GROMACS .gro file of C-alpha atoms in nm:
model
  102
    1MET     CA    1   0.000   0.000   0.000
    2GLY     CA    2   0.289   0.234   0.077
    3ASP     CA    3   0.468   0.187  -0.259
    4SER     CA    4   0.685   0.474  -0.360
    5ALA     CA    5   0.683   0.605  -0.713
    6LYS     CA    6   1.029   0.454  -0.770
    7GLU     CA    7   0.909   0.104  -0.679
    8VAL     CA    8   0.604   0.136  -0.902
    9ARG     CA    9   0.821   0.244  -1.197
   10ALA     CA   10   1.064  -0.041  -1.136
   11ARG     CA   11   0.783  -0.296  -1.149
   12ALA     CA   12   0.633  -0.136  -1.460
   13GLY     CA   13   0.955  -0.176  -1.655
   14GLY     CA   14   1.135   0.151  -1.591
   15PRO     CA   15   1.059   0.516  -1.642
   16HIS     CA   16   0.832   0.614  -1.925
   17THR     CA   17   0.988   0.902  -2.107
   18PRO     CA   18   0.805   1.135  -2.344
   19ARG     CA   19   1.026   1.002  -2.623
   20THR     CA   20   0.881   0.653  -2.575
   21ALA     CA   21   0.528   0.788  -2.588
   22LEU     CA   22   0.612   0.995  -2.895
   23SER     CA   23   0.760   0.701  -3.082
   24ALA     CA   24   0.457   0.489  -2.992
   25ALA     CA   25   0.223   0.751  -3.140
   26ALA     CA   26   0.431   0.809  -3.454
   27PRO     CA   27   0.272   0.531  -3.666
   28LEU     CA   28  -0.079   0.660  -3.593
   29ALA     CA   29   0.021   1.018  -3.671
   30LEU     CA   30   0.191   0.919  -3.996
   31PHE     CA   31  -0.102   0.699  -4.099
   32SER     CA   32  -0.355   0.971  -4.017
   33LEU     CA   33  -0.161   1.235  -4.210
   34THR     CA   34  -0.114   1.027  -4.523
   35THR     CA   35  -0.468   0.888  -4.532
   36GLY     CA   36  -0.611   1.233  -4.470
   37VAL     CA   37  -0.421   1.377  -4.764
   38PHE     CA   38  -0.516   1.075  -4.975
   39ALA     CA   39  -0.885   1.109  -4.879
   40VAL     CA   40  -0.896   1.477  -4.971
   41GLY     CA   41  -0.715   1.408  -5.299
   42VAL     CA   42  -0.950   1.126  -5.395
   43GLY     CA   43  -1.246   1.346  -5.305
   44ALA     CA   44  -1.113   1.626  -5.523
   45LEU     CA   45  -1.056   1.393  -5.817
   46ALA     CA   46  -1.405   1.250  -5.783
   47ALA     CA   47  -1.550   1.601  -5.766
   48LEU     CA   48  -1.387   1.689  -6.098
   49LEU     CA   49  -1.604   1.425  -6.265
   50VAL     CA   50  -1.927   1.593  -6.153
   51PRO     CA   51  -2.068   1.902  -6.328
   52GLY     CA   52  -2.213   2.182  -6.117
   53SER     CA   53  -2.062   2.349  -5.812
   54THR     CA   54  -2.317   2.233  -5.551
   55ALA     CA   55  -2.304   1.871  -5.659
   56ARG     CA   56  -1.926   1.892  -5.690
   57ALA     CA   57  -1.892   2.011  -5.331
   58LEU     CA   58  -2.125   1.738  -5.208
   59VAL     CA   59  -1.934   1.466  -5.396
   60TRP     CA   60  -1.602   1.597  -5.260
   61LEU     CA   61  -1.740   1.594  -4.906
   62VAL     CA   62  -1.897   1.248  -4.928
   63VAL     CA   63  -1.598   1.080  -5.095
   64THR     CA   64  -1.355   1.239  -4.848
   65ILE     CA   65  -1.563   1.128  -4.550
   66VAL     CA   66  -1.601   0.774  -4.684
   67ALA     CA   67  -1.228   0.740  -4.758
   68ALA     CA   68  -1.128   0.879  -4.417
   69ALA     CA   69  -1.385   0.663  -4.237
   70GLY     CA   70  -1.262   0.354  -4.420
   71ALA     CA   71  -0.904   0.428  -4.317
   72GLY     CA   72  -1.012   0.490  -3.958
   73LEU     CA   73  -1.209   0.166  -3.948
   74TRP     CA   74  -0.912  -0.022  -4.089
   75TRP     CA   75  -0.687   0.124  -3.819
   76GLY     CA   76  -0.935   0.050  -3.544
   77LEU     CA   77  -1.048  -0.298  -3.647
   78THR     CA   78  -0.725  -0.451  -3.775
   79PRO     CA   79  -0.518  -0.632  -3.511
   80VAL     CA   80  -0.199  -0.449  -3.416
   81THR     CA   81   0.036  -0.719  -3.547
   82GLU     CA   82  -0.119  -0.719  -3.894
   83ARG     CA   83  -0.127  -0.339  -3.901
   84LEU     CA   84   0.243  -0.320  -3.814
   85ARG     CA   85   0.326  -0.579  -4.078
   86VAL     CA   86   0.143  -0.380  -4.347
   87LEU     CA   87   0.298  -0.049  -4.241
   88ASP     CA   88   0.645  -0.207  -4.226
   89ARG     CA   89   0.607  -0.335  -4.583
   90ALA     CA   90   0.501   0.013  -4.694
   91ALA     CA   91   0.796   0.174  -4.515
   92ALA     CA   92   1.037  -0.080  -4.666
   93THR     CA   93   0.936   0.024  -5.016
   94VAL     CA   94   1.011   0.389  -4.936
   95ARG     CA   95   1.330   0.330  -4.736
   96PRO     CA   96   1.654   0.321  -4.940
   97ARG     CA   97   1.808  -0.027  -4.961
   98GLY     CA   98   2.140   0.064  -4.795
   99SER     CA   99   1.992   0.228  -4.484
  100GLY     CA  100   1.941   0.017  -4.175
  101THR     CA  101   1.733   0.087  -3.871
  102ARG     CA  102   1.899   0.250  -3.576
   0.00000   0.00000   0.00000
């Protein structure tokens, strides 16, 4: 009952630094940024196919919301291990061949 903060941290696996929390949130931030840009781009391209400004705005809005919701559902419903495997494959295609992880 009288555990000190040091004992609690030792049992939890050491101190949790902001850097650890930042690196844990980095995949979500990167995924959200790229899928957001992708959703807006797809919405804009779909809107170009529709004549009329009111309909064009509605198509852009609906397609953007559907694309962003689909990405959010994928992130939320896919198990973490599969999600990391997919994101690692995507990062490997972008990463230069000679660079290793640090």
